[in-house]
mmCIF file of N, CA and C and ligand atoms in Angstrom:
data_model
loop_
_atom_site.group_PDB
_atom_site.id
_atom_site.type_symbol
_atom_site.label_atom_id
_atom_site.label_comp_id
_atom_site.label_asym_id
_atom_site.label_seq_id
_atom_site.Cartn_x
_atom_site.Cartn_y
_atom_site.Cartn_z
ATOM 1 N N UNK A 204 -13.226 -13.478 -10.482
ATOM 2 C CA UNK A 204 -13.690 -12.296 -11.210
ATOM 3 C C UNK A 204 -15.188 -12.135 -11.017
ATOM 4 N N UNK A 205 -15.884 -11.099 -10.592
ATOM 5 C CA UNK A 205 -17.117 -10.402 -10.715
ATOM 6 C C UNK A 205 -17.557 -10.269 -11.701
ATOM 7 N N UNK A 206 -18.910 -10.408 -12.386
ATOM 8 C CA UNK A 206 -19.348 -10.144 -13.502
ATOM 9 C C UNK A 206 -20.557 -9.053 -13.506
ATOM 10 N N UNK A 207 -20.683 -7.545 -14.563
ATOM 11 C CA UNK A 207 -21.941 -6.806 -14.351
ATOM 12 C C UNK A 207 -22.663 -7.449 -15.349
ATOM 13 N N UNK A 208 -23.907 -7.556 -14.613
ATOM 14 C CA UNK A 208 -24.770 -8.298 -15.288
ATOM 15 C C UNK A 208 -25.369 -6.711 -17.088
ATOM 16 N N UNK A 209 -25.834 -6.984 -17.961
ATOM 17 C CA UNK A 209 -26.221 -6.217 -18.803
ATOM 18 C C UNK A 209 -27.734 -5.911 -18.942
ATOM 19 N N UNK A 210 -28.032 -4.973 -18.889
ATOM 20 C CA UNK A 210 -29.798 -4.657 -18.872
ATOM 21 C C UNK A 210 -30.057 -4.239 -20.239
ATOM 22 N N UNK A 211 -30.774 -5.182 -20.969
ATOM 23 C CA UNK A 211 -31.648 -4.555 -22.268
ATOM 24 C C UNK A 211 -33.675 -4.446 -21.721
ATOM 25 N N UNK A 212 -33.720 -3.483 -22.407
ATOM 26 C CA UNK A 212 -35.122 -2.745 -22.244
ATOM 27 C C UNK A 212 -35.644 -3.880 -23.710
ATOM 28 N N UNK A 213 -36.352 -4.769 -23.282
ATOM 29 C CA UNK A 213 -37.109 -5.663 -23.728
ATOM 30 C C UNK A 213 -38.389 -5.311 -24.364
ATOM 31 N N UNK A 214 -38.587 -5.162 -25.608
ATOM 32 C CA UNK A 214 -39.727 -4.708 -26.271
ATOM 33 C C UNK A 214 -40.667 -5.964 -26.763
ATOM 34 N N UNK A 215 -41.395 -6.320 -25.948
ATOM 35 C CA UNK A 215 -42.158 -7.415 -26.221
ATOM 36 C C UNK A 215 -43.815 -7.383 -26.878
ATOM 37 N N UNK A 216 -44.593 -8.156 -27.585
ATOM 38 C CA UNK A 216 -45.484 -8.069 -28.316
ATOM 39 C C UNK A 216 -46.500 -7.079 -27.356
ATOM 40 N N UNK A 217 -46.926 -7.386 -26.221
ATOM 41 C CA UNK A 217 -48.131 -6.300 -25.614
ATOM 42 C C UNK A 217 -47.275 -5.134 -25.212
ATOM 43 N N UNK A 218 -46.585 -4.450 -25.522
ATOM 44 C CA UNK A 218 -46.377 -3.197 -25.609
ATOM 45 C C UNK A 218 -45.704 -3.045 -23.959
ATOM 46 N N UNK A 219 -45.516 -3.865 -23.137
ATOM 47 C CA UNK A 219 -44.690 -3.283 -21.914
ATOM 48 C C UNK A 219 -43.034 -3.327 -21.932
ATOM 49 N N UNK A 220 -42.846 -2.662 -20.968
ATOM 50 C CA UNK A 220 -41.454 -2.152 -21.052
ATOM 51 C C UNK A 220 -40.500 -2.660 -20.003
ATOM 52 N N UNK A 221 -40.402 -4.370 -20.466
ATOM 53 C CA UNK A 221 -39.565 -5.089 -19.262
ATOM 54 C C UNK A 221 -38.433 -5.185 -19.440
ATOM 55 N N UNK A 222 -37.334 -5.285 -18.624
ATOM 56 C CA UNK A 222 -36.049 -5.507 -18.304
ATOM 57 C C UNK A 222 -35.231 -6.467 -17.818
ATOM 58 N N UNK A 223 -35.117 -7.406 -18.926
ATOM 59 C CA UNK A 223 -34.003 -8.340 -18.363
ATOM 60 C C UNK A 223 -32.889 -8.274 -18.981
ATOM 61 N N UNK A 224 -32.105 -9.075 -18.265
ATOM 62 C CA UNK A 224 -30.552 -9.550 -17.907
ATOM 63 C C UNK A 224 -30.772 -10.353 -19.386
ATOM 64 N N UNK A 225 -29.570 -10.142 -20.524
ATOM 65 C CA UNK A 225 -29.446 -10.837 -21.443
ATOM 66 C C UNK A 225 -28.088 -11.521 -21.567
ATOM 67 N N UNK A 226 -27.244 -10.690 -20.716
ATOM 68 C CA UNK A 226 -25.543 -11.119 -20.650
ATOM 69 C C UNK A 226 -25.060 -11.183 -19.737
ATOM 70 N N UNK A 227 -23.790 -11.528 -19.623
ATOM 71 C CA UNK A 227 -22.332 -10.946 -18.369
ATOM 72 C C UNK A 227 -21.296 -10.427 -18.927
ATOM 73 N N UNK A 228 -20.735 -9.910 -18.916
ATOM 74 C CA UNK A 228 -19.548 -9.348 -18.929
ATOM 75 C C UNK A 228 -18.692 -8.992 -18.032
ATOM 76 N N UNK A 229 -17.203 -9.151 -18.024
ATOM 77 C CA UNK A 229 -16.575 -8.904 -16.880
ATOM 78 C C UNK A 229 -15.962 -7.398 -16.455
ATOM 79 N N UNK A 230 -16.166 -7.131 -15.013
ATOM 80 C CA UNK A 230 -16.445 -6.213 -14.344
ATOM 81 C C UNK A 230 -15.034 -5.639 -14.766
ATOM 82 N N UNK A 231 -14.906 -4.020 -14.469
ATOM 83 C CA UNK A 231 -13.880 -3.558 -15.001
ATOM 84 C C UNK A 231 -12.496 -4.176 -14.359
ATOM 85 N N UNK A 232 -11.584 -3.748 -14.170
ATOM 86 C CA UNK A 232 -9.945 -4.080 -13.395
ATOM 87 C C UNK A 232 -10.228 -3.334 -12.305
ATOM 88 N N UNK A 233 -9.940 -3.835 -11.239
ATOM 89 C CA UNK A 233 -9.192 -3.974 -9.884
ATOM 90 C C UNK A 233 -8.196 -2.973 -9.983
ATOM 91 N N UNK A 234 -7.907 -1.479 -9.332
ATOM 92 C CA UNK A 234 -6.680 -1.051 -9.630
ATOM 93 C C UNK A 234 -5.651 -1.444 -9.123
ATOM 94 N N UNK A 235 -4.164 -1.401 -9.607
ATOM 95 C CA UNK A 235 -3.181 -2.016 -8.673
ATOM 96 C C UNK A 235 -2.863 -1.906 -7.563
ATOM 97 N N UNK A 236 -2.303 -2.585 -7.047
ATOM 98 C CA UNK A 236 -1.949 -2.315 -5.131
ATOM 99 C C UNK A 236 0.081 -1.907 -5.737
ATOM 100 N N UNK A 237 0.695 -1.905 -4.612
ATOM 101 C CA UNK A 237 1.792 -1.142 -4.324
ATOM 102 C C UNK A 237 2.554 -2.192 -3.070
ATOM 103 N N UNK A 238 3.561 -2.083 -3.154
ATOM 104 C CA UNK A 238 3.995 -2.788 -1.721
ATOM 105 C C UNK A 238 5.206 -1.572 -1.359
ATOM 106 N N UNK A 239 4.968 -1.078 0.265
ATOM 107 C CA UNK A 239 5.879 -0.225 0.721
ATOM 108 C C UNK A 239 7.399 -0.838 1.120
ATOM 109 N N UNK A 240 8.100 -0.807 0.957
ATOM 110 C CA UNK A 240 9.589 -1.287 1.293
ATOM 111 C C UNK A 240 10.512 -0.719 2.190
ATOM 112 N N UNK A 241 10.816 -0.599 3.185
ATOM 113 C CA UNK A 241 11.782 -0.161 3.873
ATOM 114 C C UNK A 241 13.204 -1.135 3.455
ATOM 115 N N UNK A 242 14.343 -0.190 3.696
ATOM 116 C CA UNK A 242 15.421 -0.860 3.176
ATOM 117 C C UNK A 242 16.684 -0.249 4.546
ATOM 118 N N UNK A 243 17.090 -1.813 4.986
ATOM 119 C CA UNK A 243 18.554 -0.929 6.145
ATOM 120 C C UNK A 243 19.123 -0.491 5.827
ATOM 121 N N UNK A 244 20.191 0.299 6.634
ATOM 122 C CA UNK A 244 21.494 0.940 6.188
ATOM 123 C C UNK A 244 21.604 0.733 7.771
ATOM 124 N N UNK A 245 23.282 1.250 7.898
ATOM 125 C CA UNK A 245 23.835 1.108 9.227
ATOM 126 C C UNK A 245 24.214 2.598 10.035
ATOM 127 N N UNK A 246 22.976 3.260 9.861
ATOM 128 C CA UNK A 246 22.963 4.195 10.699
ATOM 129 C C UNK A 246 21.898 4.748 11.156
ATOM 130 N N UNK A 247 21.067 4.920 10.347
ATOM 131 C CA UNK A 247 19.392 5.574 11.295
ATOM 132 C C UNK A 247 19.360 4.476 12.388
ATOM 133 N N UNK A 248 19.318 4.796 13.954
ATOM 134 C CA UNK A 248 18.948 4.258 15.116
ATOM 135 C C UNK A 248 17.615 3.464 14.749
ATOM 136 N N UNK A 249 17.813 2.388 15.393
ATOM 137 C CA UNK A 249 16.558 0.880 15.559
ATOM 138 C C UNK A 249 15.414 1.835 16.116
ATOM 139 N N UNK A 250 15.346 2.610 17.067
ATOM 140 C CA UNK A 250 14.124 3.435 18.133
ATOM 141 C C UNK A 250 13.913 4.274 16.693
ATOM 142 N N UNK A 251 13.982 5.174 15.787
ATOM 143 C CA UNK A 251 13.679 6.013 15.322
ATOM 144 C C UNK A 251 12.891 4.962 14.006
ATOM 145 N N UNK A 252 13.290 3.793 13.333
ATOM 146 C CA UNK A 252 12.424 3.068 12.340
ATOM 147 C C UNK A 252 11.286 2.421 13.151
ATOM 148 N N UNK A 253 11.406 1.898 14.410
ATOM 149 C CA UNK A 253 10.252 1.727 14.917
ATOM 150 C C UNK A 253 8.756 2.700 15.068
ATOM 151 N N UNK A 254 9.704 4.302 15.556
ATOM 152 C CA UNK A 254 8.863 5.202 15.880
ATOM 153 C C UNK A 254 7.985 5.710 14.220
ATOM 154 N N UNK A 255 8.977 5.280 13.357
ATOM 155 C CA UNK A 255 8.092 5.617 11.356
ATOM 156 C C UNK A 255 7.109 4.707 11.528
ATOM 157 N N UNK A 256 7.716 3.022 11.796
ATOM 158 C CA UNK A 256 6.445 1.952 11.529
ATOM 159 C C UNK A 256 4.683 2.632 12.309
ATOM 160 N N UNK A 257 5.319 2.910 13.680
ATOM 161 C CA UNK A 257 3.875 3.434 14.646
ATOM 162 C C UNK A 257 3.267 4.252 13.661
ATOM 163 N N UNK A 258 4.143 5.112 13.598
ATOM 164 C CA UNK A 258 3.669 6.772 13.407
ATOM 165 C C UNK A 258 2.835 6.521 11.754
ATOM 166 N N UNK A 259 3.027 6.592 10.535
ATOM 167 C CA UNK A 259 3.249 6.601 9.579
ATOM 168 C C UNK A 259 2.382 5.127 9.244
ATOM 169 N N UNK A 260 2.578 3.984 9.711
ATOM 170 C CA UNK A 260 1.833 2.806 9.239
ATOM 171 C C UNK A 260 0.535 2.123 10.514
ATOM 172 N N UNK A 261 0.500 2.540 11.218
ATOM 173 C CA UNK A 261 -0.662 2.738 12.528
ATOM 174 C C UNK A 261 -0.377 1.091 12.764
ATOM 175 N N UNK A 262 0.639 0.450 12.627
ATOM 176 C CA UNK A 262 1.273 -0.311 13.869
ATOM 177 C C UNK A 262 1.573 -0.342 14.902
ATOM 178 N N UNK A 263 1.289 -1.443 15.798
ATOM 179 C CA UNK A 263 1.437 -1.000 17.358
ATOM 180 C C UNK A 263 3.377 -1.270 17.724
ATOM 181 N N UNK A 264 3.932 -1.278 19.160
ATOM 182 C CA UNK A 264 4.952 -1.242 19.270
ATOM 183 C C UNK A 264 5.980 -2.758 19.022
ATOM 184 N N UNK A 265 4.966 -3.764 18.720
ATOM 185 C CA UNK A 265 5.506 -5.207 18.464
ATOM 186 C C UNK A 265 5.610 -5.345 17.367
ATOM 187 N N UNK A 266 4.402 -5.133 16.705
ATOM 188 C CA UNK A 266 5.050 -4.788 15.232
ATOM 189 C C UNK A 266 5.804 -4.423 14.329
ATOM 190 N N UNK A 267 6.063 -3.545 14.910
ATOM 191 C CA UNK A 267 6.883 -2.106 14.405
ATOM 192 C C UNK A 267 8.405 -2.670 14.452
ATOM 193 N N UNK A 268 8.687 -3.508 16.042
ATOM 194 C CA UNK A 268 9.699 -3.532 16.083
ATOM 195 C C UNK A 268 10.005 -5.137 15.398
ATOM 196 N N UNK A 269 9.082 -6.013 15.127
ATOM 197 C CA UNK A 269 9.308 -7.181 14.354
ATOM 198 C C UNK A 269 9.867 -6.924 13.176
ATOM 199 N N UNK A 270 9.159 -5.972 12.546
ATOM 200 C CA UNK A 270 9.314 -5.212 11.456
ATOM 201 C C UNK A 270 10.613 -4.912 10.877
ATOM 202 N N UNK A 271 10.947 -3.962 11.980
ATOM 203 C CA UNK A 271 12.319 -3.281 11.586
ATOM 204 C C UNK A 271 13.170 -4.198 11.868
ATOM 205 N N UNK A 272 13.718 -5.476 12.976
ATOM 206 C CA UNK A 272 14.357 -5.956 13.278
ATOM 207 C C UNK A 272 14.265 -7.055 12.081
ATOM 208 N N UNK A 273 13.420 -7.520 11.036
ATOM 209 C CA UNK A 273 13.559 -8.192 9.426
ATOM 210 C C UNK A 273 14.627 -7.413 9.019
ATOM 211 N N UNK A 274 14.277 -5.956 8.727
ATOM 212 C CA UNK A 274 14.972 -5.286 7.657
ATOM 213 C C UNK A 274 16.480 -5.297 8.084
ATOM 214 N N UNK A 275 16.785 -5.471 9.265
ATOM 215 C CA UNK A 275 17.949 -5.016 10.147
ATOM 216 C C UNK A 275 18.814 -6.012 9.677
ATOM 217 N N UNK A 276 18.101 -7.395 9.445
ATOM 218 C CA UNK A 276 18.869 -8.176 9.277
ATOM 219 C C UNK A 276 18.535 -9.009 7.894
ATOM 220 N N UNK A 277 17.612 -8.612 7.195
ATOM 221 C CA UNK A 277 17.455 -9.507 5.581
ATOM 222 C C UNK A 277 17.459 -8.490 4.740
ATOM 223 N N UNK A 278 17.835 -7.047 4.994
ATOM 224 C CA UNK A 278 18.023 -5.955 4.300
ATOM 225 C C UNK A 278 16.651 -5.403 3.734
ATOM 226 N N UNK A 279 15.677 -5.657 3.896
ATOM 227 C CA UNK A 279 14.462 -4.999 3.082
ATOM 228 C C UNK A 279 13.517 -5.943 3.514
ATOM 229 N N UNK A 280 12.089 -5.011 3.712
ATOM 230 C CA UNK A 280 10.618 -5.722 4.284
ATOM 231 C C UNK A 280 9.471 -5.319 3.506
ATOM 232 N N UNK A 281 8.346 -5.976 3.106
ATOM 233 C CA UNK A 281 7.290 -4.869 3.074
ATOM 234 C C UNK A 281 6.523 -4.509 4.550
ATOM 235 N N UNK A 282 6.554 -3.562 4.670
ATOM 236 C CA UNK A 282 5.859 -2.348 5.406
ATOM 237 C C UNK A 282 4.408 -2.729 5.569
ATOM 238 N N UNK A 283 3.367 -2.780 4.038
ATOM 239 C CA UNK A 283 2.532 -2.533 3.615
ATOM 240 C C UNK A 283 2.013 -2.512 2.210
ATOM 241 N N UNK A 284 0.862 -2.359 2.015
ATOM 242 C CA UNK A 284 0.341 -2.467 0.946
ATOM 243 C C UNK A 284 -1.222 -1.646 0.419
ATOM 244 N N UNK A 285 -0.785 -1.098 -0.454
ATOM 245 C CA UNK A 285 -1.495 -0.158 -0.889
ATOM 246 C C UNK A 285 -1.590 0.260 -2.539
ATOM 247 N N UNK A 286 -2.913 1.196 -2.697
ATOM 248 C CA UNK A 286 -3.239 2.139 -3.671
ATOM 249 C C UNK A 286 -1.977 3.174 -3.770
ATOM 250 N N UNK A 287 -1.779 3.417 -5.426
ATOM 251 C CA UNK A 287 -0.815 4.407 -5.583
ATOM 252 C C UNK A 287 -0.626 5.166 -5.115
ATOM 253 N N UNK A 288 -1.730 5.715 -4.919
ATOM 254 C CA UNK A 288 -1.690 7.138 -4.149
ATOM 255 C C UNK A 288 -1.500 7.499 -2.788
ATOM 256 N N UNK A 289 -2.231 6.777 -2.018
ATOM 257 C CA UNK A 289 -1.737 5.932 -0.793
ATOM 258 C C UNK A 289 0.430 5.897 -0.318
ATOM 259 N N UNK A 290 0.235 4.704 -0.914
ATOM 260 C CA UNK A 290 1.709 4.112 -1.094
ATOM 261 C C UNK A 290 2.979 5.862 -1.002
ATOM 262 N N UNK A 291 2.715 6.344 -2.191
ATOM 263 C CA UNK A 291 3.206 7.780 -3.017
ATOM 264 C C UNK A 291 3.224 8.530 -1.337
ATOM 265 N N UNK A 292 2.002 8.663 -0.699
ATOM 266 C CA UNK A 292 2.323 9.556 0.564
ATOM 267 C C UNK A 292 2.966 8.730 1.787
ATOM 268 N N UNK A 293 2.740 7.631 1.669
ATOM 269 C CA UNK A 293 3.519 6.793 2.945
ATOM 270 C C UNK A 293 4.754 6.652 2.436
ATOM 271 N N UNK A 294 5.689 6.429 1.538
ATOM 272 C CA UNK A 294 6.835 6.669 1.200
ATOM 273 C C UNK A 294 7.113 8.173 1.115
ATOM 274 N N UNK A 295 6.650 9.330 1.173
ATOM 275 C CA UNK A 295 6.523 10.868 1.188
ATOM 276 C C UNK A 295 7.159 11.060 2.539
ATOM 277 N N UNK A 296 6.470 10.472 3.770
ATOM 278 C CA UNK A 296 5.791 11.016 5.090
ATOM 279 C C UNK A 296 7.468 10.388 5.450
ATOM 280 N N UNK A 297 7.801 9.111 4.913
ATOM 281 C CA UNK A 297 9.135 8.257 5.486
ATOM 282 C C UNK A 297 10.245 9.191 5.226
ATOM 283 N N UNK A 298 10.232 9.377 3.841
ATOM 284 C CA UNK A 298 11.841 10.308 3.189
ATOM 285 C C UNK A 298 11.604 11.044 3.798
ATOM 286 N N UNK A 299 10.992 12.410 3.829
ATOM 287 C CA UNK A 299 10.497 13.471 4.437
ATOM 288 C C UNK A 299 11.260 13.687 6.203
ATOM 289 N N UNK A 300 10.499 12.649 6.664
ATOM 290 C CA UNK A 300 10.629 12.629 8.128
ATOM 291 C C UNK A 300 12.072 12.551 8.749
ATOM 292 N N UNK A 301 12.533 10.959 7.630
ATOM 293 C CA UNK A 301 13.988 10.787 8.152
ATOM 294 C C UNK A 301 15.240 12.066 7.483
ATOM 295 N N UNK A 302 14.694 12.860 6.754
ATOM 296 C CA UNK A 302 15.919 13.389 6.002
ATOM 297 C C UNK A 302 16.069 14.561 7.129
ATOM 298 N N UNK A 303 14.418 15.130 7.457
ATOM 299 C CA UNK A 303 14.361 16.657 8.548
ATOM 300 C C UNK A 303 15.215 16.048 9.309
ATOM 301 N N UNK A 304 15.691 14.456 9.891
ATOM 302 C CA UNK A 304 15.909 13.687 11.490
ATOM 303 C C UNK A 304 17.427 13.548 10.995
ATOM 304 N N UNK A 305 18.062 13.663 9.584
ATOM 305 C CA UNK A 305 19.482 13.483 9.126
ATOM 306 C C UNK A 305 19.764 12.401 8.966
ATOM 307 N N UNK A 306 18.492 11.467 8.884
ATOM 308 C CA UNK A 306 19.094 9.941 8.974
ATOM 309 C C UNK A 306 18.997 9.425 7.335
ATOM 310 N N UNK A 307 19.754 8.336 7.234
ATOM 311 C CA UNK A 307 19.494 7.645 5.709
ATOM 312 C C UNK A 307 18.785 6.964 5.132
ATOM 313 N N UNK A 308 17.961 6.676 5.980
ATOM 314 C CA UNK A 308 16.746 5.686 5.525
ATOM 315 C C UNK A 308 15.798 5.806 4.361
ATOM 316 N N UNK A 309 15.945 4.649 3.373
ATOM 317 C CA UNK A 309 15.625 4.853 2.119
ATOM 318 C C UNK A 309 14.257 3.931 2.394
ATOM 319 N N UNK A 310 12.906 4.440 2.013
ATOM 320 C CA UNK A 310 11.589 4.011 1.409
ATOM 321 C C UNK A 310 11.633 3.838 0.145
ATOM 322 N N UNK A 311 10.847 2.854 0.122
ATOM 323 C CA UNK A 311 10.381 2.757 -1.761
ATOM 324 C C UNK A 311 9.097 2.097 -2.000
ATOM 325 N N UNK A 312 8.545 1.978 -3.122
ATOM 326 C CA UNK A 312 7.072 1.171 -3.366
ATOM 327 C C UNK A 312 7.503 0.298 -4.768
ATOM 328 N N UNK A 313 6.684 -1.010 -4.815
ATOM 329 C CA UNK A 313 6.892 -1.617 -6.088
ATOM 330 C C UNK A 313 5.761 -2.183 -6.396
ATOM 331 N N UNK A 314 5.287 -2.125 -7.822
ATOM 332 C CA UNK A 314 3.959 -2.921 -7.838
ATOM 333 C C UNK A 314 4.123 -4.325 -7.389
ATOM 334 N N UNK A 315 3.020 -4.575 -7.085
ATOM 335 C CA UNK A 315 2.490 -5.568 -6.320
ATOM 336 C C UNK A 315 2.354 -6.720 -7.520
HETATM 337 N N1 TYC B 27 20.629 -1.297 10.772
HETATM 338 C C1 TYC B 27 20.224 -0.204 11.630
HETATM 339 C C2 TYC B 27 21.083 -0.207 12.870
HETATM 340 O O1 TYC B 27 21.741 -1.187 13.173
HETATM 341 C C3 TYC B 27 18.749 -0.307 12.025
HETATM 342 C C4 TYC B 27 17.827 -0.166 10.866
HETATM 343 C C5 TYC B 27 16.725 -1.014 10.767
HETATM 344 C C6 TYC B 27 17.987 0.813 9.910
HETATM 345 C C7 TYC B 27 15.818 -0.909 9.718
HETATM 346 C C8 TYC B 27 17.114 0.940 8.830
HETATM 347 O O2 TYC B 27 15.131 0.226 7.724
HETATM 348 C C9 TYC B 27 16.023 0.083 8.757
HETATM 349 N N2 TYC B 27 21.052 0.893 13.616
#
């Protein structure tokens, strides 16, 4: 944990106006992170979850396919990890993409 240090304006006998550090206190919260989830099913094509990992998570083509070939076979991976808001559009960009493509592929996020 980080601590902000506290500034009191120090009123001392000759009349100057110094500033020190009298405390710590701890720094606000960290906001939460998110973990992205891809989950198999037995029909969206192996080439088309690879082409989401590239596209969508800026993984290269080894990755992508390490990736998907987990989910293929332990049923669910994280993807990634992220800010809500973040997370909210990379699970967006996934449903989105595969539903226009007719495929079933279910995204999800869970706190971290
Ligand atoms: N199980 C799919 C198949 O055999 C491939 C697949 C991998 C689907 C990962 C979804 O998230 C997934 N075609």
């Amino acid at each position: 944990m980080t601590f902000q240090p506290i500034i009191a304006s120090g009123n001392s006998d000759d009349d100057s106006d110094t500033s020190v550090v009298i405390e710590t206190r701890p720094k606000t919260k960290k906001p939460p992170l998110y973990k992205v989830l891809l989950l198999n099913d037995d029909y969206t094509p192996m080439e088309f979850v690879v082409l989401i990992l590239e596209r969508f998570f800026g993984l290269t083509h080894a990755q992508s396919f390490e990736i998907m070939l987990t989910v293929h076979k332990k049923g669910v991976a994280v993807v990634g990890v992220f800010s809500h808001e973040i997370a909210e559009t990379k699970v967006g960009q996934v449903m989105d993409f595969a539903r226009r493509h007719q495929h079933p592929l279910q995204c999800t996020m869970e706190k971290e």
